[in-house]
PDB file of C-alpha atoms in Angstrom:
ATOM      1  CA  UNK A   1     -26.329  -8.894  -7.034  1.00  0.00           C
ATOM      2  CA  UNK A   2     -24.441  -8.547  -3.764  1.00  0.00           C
ATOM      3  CA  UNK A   3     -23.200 -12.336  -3.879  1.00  0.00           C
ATOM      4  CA  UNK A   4     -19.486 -11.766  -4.257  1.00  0.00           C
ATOM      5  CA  UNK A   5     -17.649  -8.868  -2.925  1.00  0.00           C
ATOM      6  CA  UNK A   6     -14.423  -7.756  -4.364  1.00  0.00           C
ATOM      7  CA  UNK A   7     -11.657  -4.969  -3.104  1.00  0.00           C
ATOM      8  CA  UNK A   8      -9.572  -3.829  -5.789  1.00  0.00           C
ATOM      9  CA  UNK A   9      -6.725  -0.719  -5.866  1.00  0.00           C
ATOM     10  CA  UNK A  10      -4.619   0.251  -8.920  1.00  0.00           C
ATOM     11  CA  UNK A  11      -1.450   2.486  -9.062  1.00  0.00           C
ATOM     12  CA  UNK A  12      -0.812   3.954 -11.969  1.00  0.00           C
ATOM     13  CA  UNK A  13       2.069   6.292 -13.414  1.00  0.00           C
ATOM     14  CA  UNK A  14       0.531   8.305 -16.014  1.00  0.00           C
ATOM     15  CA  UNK A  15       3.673   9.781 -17.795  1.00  0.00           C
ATOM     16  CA  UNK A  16       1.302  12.147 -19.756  1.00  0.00           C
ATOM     17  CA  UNK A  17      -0.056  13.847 -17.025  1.00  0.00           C
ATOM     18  CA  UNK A  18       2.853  13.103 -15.026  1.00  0.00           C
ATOM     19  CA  UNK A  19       0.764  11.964 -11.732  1.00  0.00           C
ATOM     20  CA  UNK A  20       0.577   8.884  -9.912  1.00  0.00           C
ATOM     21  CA  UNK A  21      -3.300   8.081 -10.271  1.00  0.00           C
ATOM     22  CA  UNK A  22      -4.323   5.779  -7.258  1.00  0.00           C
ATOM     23  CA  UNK A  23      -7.981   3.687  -7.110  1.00  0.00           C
ATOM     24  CA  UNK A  24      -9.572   2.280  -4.591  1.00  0.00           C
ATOM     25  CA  UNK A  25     -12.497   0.163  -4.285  1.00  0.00           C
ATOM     26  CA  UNK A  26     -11.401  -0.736  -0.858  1.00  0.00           C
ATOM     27  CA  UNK A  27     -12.253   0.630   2.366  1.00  0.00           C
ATOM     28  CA  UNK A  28      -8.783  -0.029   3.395  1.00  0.00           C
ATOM     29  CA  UNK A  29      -6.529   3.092   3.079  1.00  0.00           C
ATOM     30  CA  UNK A  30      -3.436   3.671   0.883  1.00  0.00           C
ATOM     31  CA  UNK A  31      -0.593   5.472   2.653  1.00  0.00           C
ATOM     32  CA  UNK A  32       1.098   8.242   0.790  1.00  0.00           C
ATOM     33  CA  UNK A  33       4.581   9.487   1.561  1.00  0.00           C
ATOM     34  CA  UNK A  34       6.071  12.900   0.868  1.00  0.00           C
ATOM     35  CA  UNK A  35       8.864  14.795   1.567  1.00  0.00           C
ATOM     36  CA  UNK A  36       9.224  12.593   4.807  1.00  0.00           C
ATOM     37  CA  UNK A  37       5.534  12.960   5.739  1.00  0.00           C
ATOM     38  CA  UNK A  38       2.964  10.106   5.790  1.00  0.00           C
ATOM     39  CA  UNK A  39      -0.603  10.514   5.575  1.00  0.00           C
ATOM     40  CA  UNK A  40      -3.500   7.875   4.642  1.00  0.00           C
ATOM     41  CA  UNK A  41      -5.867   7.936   2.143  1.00  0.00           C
ATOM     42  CA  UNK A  42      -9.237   6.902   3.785  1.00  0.00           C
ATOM     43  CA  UNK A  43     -11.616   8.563   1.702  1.00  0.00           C
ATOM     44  CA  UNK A  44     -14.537   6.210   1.686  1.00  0.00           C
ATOM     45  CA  UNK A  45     -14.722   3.529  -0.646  1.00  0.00           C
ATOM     46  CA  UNK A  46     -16.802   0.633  -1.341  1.00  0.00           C
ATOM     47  CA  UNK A  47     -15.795  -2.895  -2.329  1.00  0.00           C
ATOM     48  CA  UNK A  48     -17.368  -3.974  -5.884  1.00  0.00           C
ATOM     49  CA  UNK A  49     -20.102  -6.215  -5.733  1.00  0.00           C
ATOM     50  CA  UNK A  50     -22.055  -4.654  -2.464  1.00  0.00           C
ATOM     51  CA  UNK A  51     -24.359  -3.272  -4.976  1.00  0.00           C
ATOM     52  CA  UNK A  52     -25.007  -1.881  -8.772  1.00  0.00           C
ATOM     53  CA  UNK A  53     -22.962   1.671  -9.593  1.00  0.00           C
ATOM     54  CA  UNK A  54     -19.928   1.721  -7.502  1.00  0.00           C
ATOM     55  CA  UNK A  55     -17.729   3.900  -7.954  1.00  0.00           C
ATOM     56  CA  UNK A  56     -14.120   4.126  -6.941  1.00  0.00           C
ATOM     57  CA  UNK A  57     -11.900   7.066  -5.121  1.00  0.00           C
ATOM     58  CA  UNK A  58      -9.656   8.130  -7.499  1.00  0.00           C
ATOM     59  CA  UNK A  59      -6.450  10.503  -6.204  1.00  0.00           C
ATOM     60  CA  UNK A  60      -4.380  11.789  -8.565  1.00  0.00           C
ATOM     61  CA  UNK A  61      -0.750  13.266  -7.350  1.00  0.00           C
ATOM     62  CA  UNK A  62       1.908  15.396  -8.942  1.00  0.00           C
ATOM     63  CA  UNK A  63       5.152  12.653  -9.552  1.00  0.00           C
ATOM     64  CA  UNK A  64       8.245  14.265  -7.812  1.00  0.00           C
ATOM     65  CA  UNK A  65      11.093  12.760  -6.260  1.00  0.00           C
ATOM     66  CA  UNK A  66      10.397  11.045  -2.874  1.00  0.00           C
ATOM     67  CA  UNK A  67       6.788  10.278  -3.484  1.00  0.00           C
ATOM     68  CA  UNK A  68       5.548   7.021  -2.651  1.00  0.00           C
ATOM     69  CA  UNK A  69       2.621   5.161  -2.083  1.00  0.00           C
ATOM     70  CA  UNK A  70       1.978   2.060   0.511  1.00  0.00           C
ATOM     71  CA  UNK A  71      -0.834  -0.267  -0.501  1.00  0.00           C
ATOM     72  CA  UNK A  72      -1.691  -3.085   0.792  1.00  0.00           C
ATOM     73  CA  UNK A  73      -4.823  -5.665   1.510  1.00  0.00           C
ATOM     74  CA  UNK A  74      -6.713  -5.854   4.791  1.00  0.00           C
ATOM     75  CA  UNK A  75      -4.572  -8.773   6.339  1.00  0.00           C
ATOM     76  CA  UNK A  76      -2.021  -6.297   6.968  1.00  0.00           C
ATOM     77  CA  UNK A  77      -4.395  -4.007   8.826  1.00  0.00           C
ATOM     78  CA  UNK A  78      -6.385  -6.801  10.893  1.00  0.00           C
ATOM     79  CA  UNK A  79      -2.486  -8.528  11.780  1.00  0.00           C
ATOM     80  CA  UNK A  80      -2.219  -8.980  15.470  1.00  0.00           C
ATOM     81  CA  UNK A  81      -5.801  -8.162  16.475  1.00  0.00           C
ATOM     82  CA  UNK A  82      -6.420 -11.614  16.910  1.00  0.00           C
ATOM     83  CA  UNK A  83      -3.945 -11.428  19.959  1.00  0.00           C
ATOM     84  CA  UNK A  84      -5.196  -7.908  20.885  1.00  0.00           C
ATOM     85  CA  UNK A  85      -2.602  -5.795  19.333  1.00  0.00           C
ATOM     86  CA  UNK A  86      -3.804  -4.732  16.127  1.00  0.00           C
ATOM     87  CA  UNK A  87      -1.122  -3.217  13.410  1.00  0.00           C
ATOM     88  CA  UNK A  88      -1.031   0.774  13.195  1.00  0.00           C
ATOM     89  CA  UNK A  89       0.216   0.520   9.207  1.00  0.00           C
ATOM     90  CA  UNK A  90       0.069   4.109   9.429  1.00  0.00           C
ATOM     91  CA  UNK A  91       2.356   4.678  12.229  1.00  0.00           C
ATOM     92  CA  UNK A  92       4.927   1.626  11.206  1.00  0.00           C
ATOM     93  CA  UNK A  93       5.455   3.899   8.050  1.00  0.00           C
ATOM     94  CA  UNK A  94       5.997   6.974   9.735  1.00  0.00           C
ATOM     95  CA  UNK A  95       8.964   4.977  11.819  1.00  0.00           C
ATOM     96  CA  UNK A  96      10.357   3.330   8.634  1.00  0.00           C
ATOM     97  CA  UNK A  97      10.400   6.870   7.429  1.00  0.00           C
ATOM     98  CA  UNK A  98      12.125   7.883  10.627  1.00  0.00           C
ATOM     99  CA  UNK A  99      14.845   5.660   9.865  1.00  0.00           C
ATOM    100  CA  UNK A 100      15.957   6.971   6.183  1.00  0.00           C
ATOM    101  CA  UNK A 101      14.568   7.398   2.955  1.00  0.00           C
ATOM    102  CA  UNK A 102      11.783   4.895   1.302  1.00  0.00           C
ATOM    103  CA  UNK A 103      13.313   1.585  -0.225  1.00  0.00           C
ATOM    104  CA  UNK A 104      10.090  -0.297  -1.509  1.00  0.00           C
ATOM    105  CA  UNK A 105      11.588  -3.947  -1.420  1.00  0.00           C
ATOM    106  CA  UNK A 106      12.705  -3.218   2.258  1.00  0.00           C
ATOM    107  CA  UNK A 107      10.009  -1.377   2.970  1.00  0.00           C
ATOM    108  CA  UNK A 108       7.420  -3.999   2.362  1.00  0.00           C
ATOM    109  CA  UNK A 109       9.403  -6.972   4.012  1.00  0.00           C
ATOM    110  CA  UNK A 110       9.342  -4.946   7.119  1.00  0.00           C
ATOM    111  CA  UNK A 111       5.925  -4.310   6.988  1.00  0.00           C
ATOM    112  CA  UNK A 112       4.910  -8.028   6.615  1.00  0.00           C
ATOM    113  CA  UNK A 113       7.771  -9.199   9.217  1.00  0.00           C
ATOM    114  CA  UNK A 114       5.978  -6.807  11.656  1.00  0.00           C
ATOM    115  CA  UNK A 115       2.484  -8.213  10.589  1.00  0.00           C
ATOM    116  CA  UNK A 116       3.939 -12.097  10.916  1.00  0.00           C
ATOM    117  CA  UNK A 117       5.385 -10.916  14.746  1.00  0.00           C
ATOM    118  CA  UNK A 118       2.140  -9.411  15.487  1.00  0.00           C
ATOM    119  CA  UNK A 119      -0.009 -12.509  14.837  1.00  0.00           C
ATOM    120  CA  UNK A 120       2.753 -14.819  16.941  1.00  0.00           C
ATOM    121  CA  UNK A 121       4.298 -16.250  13.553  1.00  0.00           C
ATOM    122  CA  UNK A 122       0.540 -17.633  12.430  1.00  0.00           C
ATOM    123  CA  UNK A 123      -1.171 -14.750  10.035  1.00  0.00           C
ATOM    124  CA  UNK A 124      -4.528 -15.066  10.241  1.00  0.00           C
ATOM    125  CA  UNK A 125      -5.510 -13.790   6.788  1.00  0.00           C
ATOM    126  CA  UNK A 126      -3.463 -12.935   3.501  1.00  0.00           C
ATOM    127  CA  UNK A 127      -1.087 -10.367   3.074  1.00  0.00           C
ATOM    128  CA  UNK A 128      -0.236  -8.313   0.590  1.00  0.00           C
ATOM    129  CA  UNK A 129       1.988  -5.021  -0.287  1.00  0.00           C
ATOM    130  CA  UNK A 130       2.923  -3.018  -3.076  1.00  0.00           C
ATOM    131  CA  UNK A 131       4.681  -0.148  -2.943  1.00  0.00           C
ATOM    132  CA  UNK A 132       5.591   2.297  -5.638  1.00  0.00           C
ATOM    133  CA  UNK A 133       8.603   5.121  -4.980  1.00  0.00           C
ATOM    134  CA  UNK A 134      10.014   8.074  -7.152  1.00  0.00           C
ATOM    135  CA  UNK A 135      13.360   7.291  -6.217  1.00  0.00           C
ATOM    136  CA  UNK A 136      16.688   9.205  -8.067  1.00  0.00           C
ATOM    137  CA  UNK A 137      17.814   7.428 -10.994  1.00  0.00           C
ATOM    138  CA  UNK A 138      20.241   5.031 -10.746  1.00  0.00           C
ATOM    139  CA  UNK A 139      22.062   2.575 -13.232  1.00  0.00           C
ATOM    140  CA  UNK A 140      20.679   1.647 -16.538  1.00  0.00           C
ATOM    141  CA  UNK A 141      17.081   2.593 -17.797  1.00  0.00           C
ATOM    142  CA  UNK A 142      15.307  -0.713 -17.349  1.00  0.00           C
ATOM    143  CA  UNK A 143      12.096  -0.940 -15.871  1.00  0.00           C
ATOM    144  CA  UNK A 144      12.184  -4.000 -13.200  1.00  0.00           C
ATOM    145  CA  UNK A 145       9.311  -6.123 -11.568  1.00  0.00           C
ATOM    146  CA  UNK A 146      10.082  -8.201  -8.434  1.00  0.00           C
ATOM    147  CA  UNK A 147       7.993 -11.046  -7.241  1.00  0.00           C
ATOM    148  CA  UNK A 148       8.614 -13.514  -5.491  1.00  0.00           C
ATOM    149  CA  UNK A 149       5.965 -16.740  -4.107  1.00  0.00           C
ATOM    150  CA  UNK A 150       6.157 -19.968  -2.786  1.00  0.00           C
ATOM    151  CA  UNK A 151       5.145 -22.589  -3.934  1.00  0.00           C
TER     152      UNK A 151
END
């Protein structure tokens, strides 16, 4: 009843169709990298819970080597605009891509050490940011999650 409003993105890797399906229902865009190019996602999308029958963007992308997606939540977007120097996520990517290929773990702690400078070591709202790469195999076939919090 428009009480509680709630953004939400999924990444998925559908093997059968063999596409990365990405979700939104989040007005906040998802960054998509390929063959050395970034663009954003920012087809609108609502939040659940503004009202009955939302629907969500869905964007579904042939898997291939090199693709990867940036998403993250709206802290990381709104860091340093407190101070008057709001984050370009968009244009941090296309740097990071400037530099050499995509390596997620890096990747992301760049992202929120440039957030974290940008709001003067105090982060005004929570930050969050996954990122999923095609990357060439390497070592054994395990499948690996990473997360680390503090508690």
């Amino acid at each position: 009843s428009g009480k509680v409003l709630a953004t939400l993105n999924i990444l998925s890797v559908d093997l059968q169709s063999q596409t990365l399906v990405i979700t939104r229902n989040n007005p906040v865009p998802v960054i998509l990298m390929h063959s050395g190019t970034a663009h954003a996602l920012t087809e609108a999308s609502e939040a659940v819970g503004t009202r009955r029958g939302i629907r969500p963007s869905i964007t579904e992308v042939p898997l291939a080597p090199g693709l990867a997606a940036i998403m993250y939540t709206d802290g990381l977007t709104h860091a340093g605009a407190r101070v008057g120097t709001p984050m370009d996520v968009l244009e941090e990517v296309r740097r990071l891509a400037e530099q050499g290929p995509v390596d997620p773990e890096d990747w992301a702690d760049r992202l929120l050490q440039r957030a974290v400078e940008l709001d003067q070591g105090r982060p005004a709202d929570d930050i969050s940011i996954v990122i999923m790469a095609i990357l060439q195999r390497a070592g054994d076939d395990a499948r690996r999650l990473s997360v680390r919090m503090p508690l």
